[in-house]
Tab-separated table of C-alpha atoms in Angstrom:
chain	number	residue	atom	x	y	z
K	1	UNK	CA	0.765	-20.808	7.025
K	2	UNK	CA	3.800	-19.269	8.664
K	3	UNK	CA	5.299	-20.555	11.835
K	4	UNK	CA	4.093	-17.987	14.337
K	5	UNK	CA	1.113	-18.652	16.519
K	6	UNK	CA	-2.348	-17.192	16.343
K	7	UNK	CA	-1.588	-14.397	18.808
K	8	UNK	CA	0.001	-12.469	15.994
K	9	UNK	CA	-3.083	-12.699	13.837
K	10	UNK	CA	-5.297	-9.990	15.177
K	11	UNK	CA	-5.609	-8.279	11.857
K	12	UNK	CA	-5.308	-9.305	8.271
K	13	UNK	CA	-3.727	-6.775	5.981
K	14	UNK	CA	-5.729	-6.206	2.853
K	15	UNK	CA	-4.678	-3.897	0.156
K	16	UNK	CA	-6.238	-1.742	-2.498
K	17	UNK	CA	-4.083	0.039	-5.023
K	18	UNK	CA	-4.632	3.586	-6.156
K	19	UNK	CA	-3.115	4.026	-9.577
K	20	UNK	CA	-3.007	6.603	-12.302
K	21	UNK	CA	-0.598	8.961	-13.933
K	22	UNK	CA	1.655	11.431	-12.219
K	23	UNK	CA	-0.224	14.342	-10.672
K	24	UNK	CA	-3.682	12.867	-11.065
K	25	UNK	CA	-4.569	13.045	-7.376
K	26	UNK	CA	-3.657	9.650	-5.922
K	27	UNK	CA	-2.253	10.999	-2.694
K	28	UNK	CA	-5.200	13.372	-2.346
K	29	UNK	CA	-7.545	10.427	-2.597
K	30	UNK	CA	-5.642	8.447	0.005
K	31	UNK	CA	-5.614	11.462	2.306
K	32	UNK	CA	-9.381	11.883	2.006
K	33	UNK	CA	-10.189	8.478	3.483
K	34	UNK	CA	-7.138	7.399	5.487
K	35	UNK	CA	-7.300	7.378	9.272
K	36	UNK	CA	-3.661	8.429	9.363
K	37	UNK	CA	-1.891	11.190	7.522
K	38	UNK	CA	-0.634	9.591	4.324
K	39	UNK	CA	2.804	8.169	4.876
K	40	UNK	CA	5.532	8.017	2.348
K	41	UNK	CA	7.688	4.994	1.961
K	42	UNK	CA	10.796	5.109	-0.109
K	43	UNK	CA	12.889	2.553	-1.826
K	44	UNK	CA	16.306	3.083	-3.228
K	45	UNK	CA	16.798	1.832	-6.729
K	46	UNK	CA	19.823	-0.024	-7.868
K	47	UNK	CA	21.335	0.636	-11.247
K	48	UNK	CA	19.661	-2.481	-12.564
K	49	UNK	CA	16.291	-1.052	-11.755
K	50	UNK	CA	16.577	2.106	-13.797
K	51	UNK	CA	17.160	2.402	-17.493
K	52	UNK	CA	20.418	4.283	-17.861
K	53	UNK	CA	19.023	6.447	-20.623
K	54	UNK	CA	16.206	7.554	-18.371
K	55	UNK	CA	18.584	9.365	-16.093
K	56	UNK	CA	19.605	12.017	-18.584
K	57	UNK	CA	18.590	15.397	-17.372
K	58	UNK	CA	16.888	14.066	-14.279
K	59	UNK	CA	17.985	15.086	-10.813
K	60	UNK	CA	19.791	12.216	-9.231
K	61	UNK	CA	17.531	12.456	-6.191
K	62	UNK	CA	14.411	11.573	-8.151
K	63	UNK	CA	16.212	9.040	-10.289
K	64	UNK	CA	17.443	6.860	-7.458
K	65	UNK	CA	14.545	6.872	-5.029
K	66	UNK	CA	10.995	5.828	-5.684
K	67	UNK	CA	8.327	6.903	-3.235
K	68	UNK	CA	4.897	5.553	-2.542
K	69	UNK	CA	2.298	7.261	-0.444
K	70	UNK	CA	-0.172	5.188	1.441
K	71	UNK	CA	-2.863	5.375	4.063
K	72	UNK	CA	-4.643	3.023	6.380
K	73	UNK	CA	-8.210	2.238	7.300
K	74	UNK	CA	-8.753	-0.055	10.246
K	75	UNK	CA	-11.977	-1.963	9.892
K	76	UNK	CA	-13.011	-3.576	13.100
K	77	UNK	CA	-10.510	-2.261	15.573
K	78	UNK	CA	-11.804	1.291	15.689
K	79	UNK	CA	-14.736	0.530	17.926
K	80	UNK	CA	-17.087	1.626	15.187
K	81	UNK	CA	-17.489	-1.609	13.379
K	82	UNK	CA	-16.619	-5.052	14.497
K	83	UNK	CA	-15.988	-7.449	11.729
K	84	UNK	CA	-14.580	-10.841	12.324
K	85	UNK	CA	-12.436	-13.085	10.225
K	86	UNK	CA	-12.045	-15.904	12.548
K	87	UNK	CA	-10.785	-13.839	15.449
K	88	UNK	CA	-9.322	-11.218	13.231
K	89	UNK	CA	-10.182	-7.763	12.044
K	90	UNK	CA	-8.948	-6.217	8.878
K	91	UNK	CA	-6.535	-3.435	8.168
K	92	UNK	CA	-7.037	-1.941	4.749
K	93	UNK	CA	-3.968	-0.302	3.328
K	94	UNK	CA	-4.368	2.011	0.388
K	95	UNK	CA	-1.209	2.184	-1.629
K	96	UNK	CA	-0.729	4.937	-4.135
K	97	UNK	CA	1.353	3.326	-6.808
K	98	UNK	CA	4.400	4.983	-8.321
K	99	UNK	CA	3.183	7.154	-11.167
K	100	UNK	CA	6.176	6.779	-13.380
K	101	UNK	CA	6.196	3.757	-15.582
K	102	UNK	CA	9.838	2.982	-15.098
K	103	UNK	CA	9.172	2.223	-11.447
K	104	UNK	CA	6.612	-0.394	-12.177
K	105	UNK	CA	8.853	-3.309	-11.414
K	106	UNK	CA	7.994	-2.405	-7.835
K	107	UNK	CA	4.366	-3.175	-8.470
K	108	UNK	CA	4.835	-6.925	-8.296
K	109	UNK	CA	4.975	-6.754	-4.510
K	110	UNK	CA	2.007	-4.460	-4.519
K	111	UNK	CA	-0.028	-6.714	-6.764
K	112	UNK	CA	0.472	-9.792	-4.601
K	113	UNK	CA	-2.598	-10.135	-2.464
K	114	UNK	CA	-4.183	-6.878	-3.617
K	115	UNK	CA	-7.959	-6.932	-3.752
K	116	UNK	CA	-8.222	-4.527	-6.639
K	117	UNK	CA	-7.451	-1.023	-7.770
K	118	UNK	CA	-8.886	2.364	-8.426
K	119	UNK	CA	-7.358	3.951	-11.500
K	120	UNK	CA	-7.664	7.699	-11.227
K	121	UNK	CA	-7.836	9.571	-14.489
K	122	UNK	CA	-7.677	13.234	-15.324
K	123	UNK	CA	-9.820	13.776	-18.411
K	124	UNK	CA	-7.529	16.580	-19.536
K	125	UNK	CA	-4.681	14.086	-19.624
K	126	UNK	CA	-6.238	10.684	-20.147
K	127	UNK	CA	-3.105	9.308	-21.765
K	128	UNK	CA	-1.297	9.467	-18.444
K	129	UNK	CA	-3.459	6.659	-17.133
K	130	UNK	CA	-3.372	4.353	-20.148
K	131	UNK	CA	-0.313	2.528	-18.884
K	132	UNK	CA	-1.880	1.747	-15.503
K	133	UNK	CA	-5.009	0.407	-17.189
K	134	UNK	CA	-2.973	-1.778	-19.531
K	135	UNK	CA	-0.950	-3.062	-16.622
K	136	UNK	CA	-3.949	-4.146	-14.552
K	137	UNK	CA	-5.721	-5.598	-17.556
K	138	UNK	CA	-2.645	-7.674	-18.371
K	139	UNK	CA	-2.278	-8.851	-14.805
K	140	UNK	CA	-5.965	-9.536	-14.318
K	141	UNK	CA	-6.376	-7.266	-11.300
K	142	UNK	CA	-9.959	-5.944	-11.118
K	143	UNK	CA	-10.211	-2.173	-11.155
K	144	UNK	CA	-12.614	0.678	-11.510
K	145	UNK	CA	-12.011	4.058	-13.096
K	146	UNK	CA	-12.345	7.198	-11.021
K	147	UNK	CA	-12.500	10.352	-13.106
K	148	UNK	CA	-11.198	13.077	-10.850
K	149	UNK	CA	-13.297	16.219	-11.099
K	150	UNK	CA	-10.755	18.785	-10.098
K	151	UNK	CA	-13.131	21.660	-9.695
K	152	UNK	CA	-16.299	19.735	-9.135
K	153	UNK	CA	-16.877	19.745	-12.860
K	154	UNK	CA	-16.511	17.124	-15.475
K	155	UNK	CA	-17.259	17.979	-19.094
K	156	UNK	CA	-17.481	14.354	-20.183
K	157	UNK	CA	-19.924	11.612	-19.376
K	158	UNK	CA	-18.843	8.289	-17.929
K	159	UNK	CA	-19.662	6.670	-21.259
K	160	UNK	CA	-17.443	9.087	-23.133
K	161	UNK	CA	-14.578	8.503	-20.732
K	162	UNK	CA	-14.970	4.739	-20.940
K	163	UNK	CA	-14.896	4.907	-24.727
K	164	UNK	CA	-11.834	7.147	-24.767
K	165	UNK	CA	-9.956	4.789	-22.454
K	166	UNK	CA	-10.572	1.775	-24.738
K	167	UNK	CA	-11.283	-0.404	-21.735
K	168	UNK	CA	-10.773	-4.094	-22.358
K	169	UNK	CA	-13.922	-4.832	-20.381
K	170	UNK	CA	-16.591	-2.299	-21.382
K	171	UNK	CA	-18.442	-3.094	-18.154
K	172	UNK	CA	-15.625	-1.603	-16.062
K	173	UNK	CA	-17.312	0.946	-13.786
K	174	UNK	CA	-16.416	4.577	-14.449
K	175	UNK	CA	-17.196	6.911	-11.573
K	176	UNK	CA	-17.015	10.656	-11.329
K	177	UNK	CA	-15.417	11.643	-8.101
K	178	UNK	CA	-13.717	14.433	-6.280
K	179	UNK	CA	-10.608	12.874	-4.772
K	180	UNK	CA	-10.800	15.366	-1.897
K	181	UNK	CA	-14.194	14.118	-0.785
K	182	UNK	CA	-14.214	11.402	1.835
K	183	UNK	CA	-17.765	10.438	0.902
K	184	UNK	CA	-16.973	10.140	-2.781
K	185	UNK	CA	-13.775	8.218	-2.189
K	186	UNK	CA	-15.618	5.837	0.080
K	187	UNK	CA	-18.249	5.505	-2.647
K	188	UNK	CA	-15.523	4.555	-5.094
K	189	UNK	CA	-14.138	1.944	-2.700
K	190	UNK	CA	-17.623	0.525	-2.257
K	191	UNK	CA	-18.072	0.405	-6.027
K	192	UNK	CA	-14.804	-1.490	-6.283
K	193	UNK	CA	-15.919	-3.935	-3.593
K	194	UNK	CA	-19.210	-4.422	-5.453
K	195	UNK	CA	-17.264	-5.258	-8.585
K	196	UNK	CA	-15.034	-7.676	-6.678
K	197	UNK	CA	-18.013	-9.366	-5.054
K	198	UNK	CA	-19.709	-9.743	-8.428
K	199	UNK	CA	-16.492	-11.117	-9.952
K	200	UNK	CA	-16.051	-13.566	-7.119
K	201	UNK	CA	-19.226	-15.138	-8.338
K	202	UNK	CA	-21.350	-14.601	-5.296
K	203	UNK	CA	-24.623	-16.413	-5.364
K	204	UNK	CA	-25.835	-13.374	-3.503
K	205	UNK	CA	-26.082	-10.206	-5.556
K	206	UNK	CA	-24.119	-7.232	-4.295
K	207	UNK	CA	-26.225	-4.907	-2.247
K	208	UNK	CA	-26.728	-1.374	-3.411
O	1	UNK	CA	25.124	-0.583	0.416
O	2	UNK	CA	25.020	3.208	0.429
O	3	UNK	CA	28.411	4.439	1.345
O	4	UNK	CA	27.944	8.069	2.191
O	5	UNK	CA	29.211	9.337	-1.164
O	6	UNK	CA	26.249	11.567	-1.799
O	7	UNK	CA	26.175	15.048	-0.414
O	8	UNK	CA	23.806	15.472	2.475
O	9	UNK	CA	23.847	11.817	3.379
O	10	UNK	CA	27.113	11.559	5.184
O	11	UNK	CA	25.540	11.659	8.618
O	12	UNK	CA	23.072	8.889	7.933
O	13	UNK	CA	23.322	6.118	10.491
O	14	UNK	CA	25.073	3.158	9.013
O	15	UNK	CA	22.666	0.385	8.215
O	16	UNK	CA	24.666	-2.286	9.964
O	17	UNK	CA	24.519	-0.280	13.165
O	18	UNK	CA	20.763	-0.715	13.159
O	19	UNK	CA	20.671	-4.303	12.006
O	20	UNK	CA	23.255	-5.676	14.384
O	21	UNK	CA	25.705	-6.335	11.595
O	22	UNK	CA	23.287	-8.167	9.388
O	23	UNK	CA	23.410	-7.159	5.749
O	24	UNK	CA	21.257	-9.781	4.046
O	25	UNK	CA	17.601	-10.571	4.463
O	26	UNK	CA	17.008	-13.559	6.760
O	27	UNK	CA	14.562	-16.387	6.218
O	28	UNK	CA	11.357	-14.559	6.937
O	29	UNK	CA	9.824	-13.170	3.766
O	30	UNK	CA	8.671	-9.708	4.620
O	31	UNK	CA	7.084	-7.524	1.989
O	32	UNK	CA	6.060	-3.924	2.309
O	33	UNK	CA	2.561	-4.896	3.320
O	34	UNK	CA	3.417	-7.684	5.737
O	35	UNK	CA	1.747	-6.849	9.028
O	36	UNK	CA	4.013	-6.761	12.085
O	37	UNK	CA	2.970	-7.318	15.705
O	38	UNK	CA	5.216	-7.341	18.744
O	39	UNK	CA	5.355	-10.725	20.455
O	40	UNK	CA	5.110	-11.313	24.203
O	41	UNK	CA	8.876	-11.904	24.229
O	42	UNK	CA	9.298	-8.212	23.390
O	43	UNK	CA	7.598	-6.969	26.535
O	44	UNK	CA	10.844	-6.359	28.321
O	45	UNK	CA	12.647	-4.406	25.633
O	46	UNK	CA	14.845	-2.398	27.973
O	47	UNK	CA	18.126	-3.957	26.866
O	48	UNK	CA	17.448	-3.577	23.180
O	49	UNK	CA	18.664	-0.832	20.849
O	50	UNK	CA	16.421	2.202	20.973
O	51	UNK	CA	15.349	1.841	17.332
O	52	UNK	CA	14.162	-1.662	18.092
O	53	UNK	CA	12.279	-0.455	21.134
O	54	UNK	CA	10.577	2.240	19.080
O	55	UNK	CA	9.482	-0.294	16.498
O	56	UNK	CA	8.253	-2.784	19.084
O	57	UNK	CA	6.343	-0.023	20.841
O	58	UNK	CA	4.442	0.965	17.720
O	59	UNK	CA	3.531	-2.648	17.018
O	60	UNK	CA	2.308	-3.502	20.515
O	61	UNK	CA	-0.889	-5.589	20.359
O	62	UNK	CA	-3.624	-4.956	19.497
O	63	UNK	CA	-1.846	-2.522	17.230
O	64	UNK	CA	-0.048	-3.925	14.261
O	65	UNK	CA	1.522	-2.140	11.354
O	66	UNK	CA	2.640	-2.857	7.842
O	67	UNK	CA	6.341	-2.913	7.077
O	68	UNK	CA	5.869	0.127	4.849
O	69	UNK	CA	4.257	2.060	7.675
O	70	UNK	CA	7.048	1.209	10.106
O	71	UNK	CA	9.625	2.223	7.521
O	72	UNK	CA	7.879	5.537	6.926
O	73	UNK	CA	7.542	6.294	10.634
O	74	UNK	CA	11.185	5.364	11.276
O	75	UNK	CA	12.333	7.381	8.248
O	76	UNK	CA	14.023	4.363	6.811
O	77	UNK	CA	13.797	2.972	3.333
O	78	UNK	CA	12.007	-0.285	2.720
O	79	UNK	CA	14.938	-2.582	2.148
O	80	UNK	CA	16.885	-1.715	5.301
O	81	UNK	CA	13.665	-1.852	7.303
O	82	UNK	CA	12.921	-5.297	5.918
O	83	UNK	CA	16.351	-6.475	7.001
O	84	UNK	CA	15.920	-4.990	10.454
O	85	UNK	CA	12.475	-6.511	10.931
O	86	UNK	CA	13.790	-9.845	9.736
O	87	UNK	CA	16.287	-9.714	12.558
O	88	UNK	CA	13.543	-8.960	15.069
O	89	UNK	CA	11.487	-11.831	13.687
O	90	UNK	CA	14.389	-14.254	14.020
O	91	UNK	CA	14.766	-13.266	17.645
O	92	UNK	CA	11.112	-13.954	18.268
O	93	UNK	CA	10.361	-10.333	19.073
O	94	UNK	CA	7.776	-9.824	16.376
O	95	UNK	CA	5.198	-11.861	14.570
O	96	UNK	CA	4.362	-11.218	10.970
O	97	UNK	CA	1.257	-11.775	8.973
O	98	UNK	CA	1.606	-11.891	5.207
O	99	UNK	CA	-0.815	-10.179	2.850
O	100	UNK	CA	-3.732	-12.187	1.602
O	101	UNK	CA	-3.025	-15.086	-0.644
O	102	UNK	CA	-4.421	-14.786	-4.132
O	103	UNK	CA	-7.193	-17.278	-3.408
O	104	UNK	CA	-8.380	-15.241	-0.445
O	105	UNK	CA	-8.775	-12.055	-2.459
O	106	UNK	CA	-11.814	-13.546	-4.147
O	107	UNK	CA	-13.326	-14.866	-0.928
O	108	UNK	CA	-16.855	-13.545	-1.129
O	109	UNK	CA	-17.442	-13.576	2.602
O	110	UNK	CA	-14.312	-11.560	3.218
O	111	UNK	CA	-15.184	-9.078	0.485
O	112	UNK	CA	-18.697	-8.611	1.790
O	113	UNK	CA	-17.456	-8.014	5.316
O	114	UNK	CA	-14.986	-5.443	4.083
O	115	UNK	CA	-17.711	-3.794	2.067
O	116	UNK	CA	-20.100	-3.664	4.999
O	117	UNK	CA	-17.417	-2.208	7.247
O	118	UNK	CA	-16.433	0.397	4.694
O	119	UNK	CA	-20.051	1.434	4.327
O	120	UNK	CA	-20.140	2.264	8.024
O	121	UNK	CA	-16.915	4.190	8.498
């Protein structure tokens, strides 16, 4: 462990990633559940980080800065719930990952220590989320699929969506959700936690 | 280092003015989700640069914030903020808690506590 003393350890940061293609509703989802207005963090890219060919026809502003939106849920310090980890509570950060594939080199930091991910898909544009699914499957990060119902409607069943996504693990949960709904987003997070608990090989079955 | 070539950026505060001349990351490994808490040594911050005071104020226990959140609230990009926080860490003004180690992310007890807490928010 690092050198500082236990006074600095009131909270443990934990992290869940919200992934999916550009425009699929990641920031909306974060906004629905975060206790703070989603914040945007930016990183400036060096030339080495961006394929030179990718810059053609792209405004230099978007080509040199990558932004991530994120929110926060404090579990334990809000006076609502007290959970203890030793003496510590937990801060859950929800990071919306950069939607554009060429920024994915930034995901290595995000992946380290992440519990899991929600991959948001738009069934009108499923292909936009293929890359995120491949990425997490390759890296072994557990994830669930959230099919964003943009107008409260979804013409496909979960089974159809799962089949169309060619999921490596057919048991990957596929949920219908409205990313604007706090209840539904929380439900998706709970479903992810259930998956993680099951994966962690609990002797105790996950509670419904 | 950005050098003010771009239009609209010429009035940006020079990074080294905020980091006390430091231009490279110090020993502490701070990532965007490292959690920062002000240390007792930071209680009398009156002689410190105002940006430092602002950061220490937002990280006053029991509050603590991720590097990314501090960067966003200070309107700074991640890399300069990491450098600045590294300086504060070296001076003993802040403590930092890294994100979970890989082994901890499959800790069933932790996951179940998080789940139970989420179910009640």
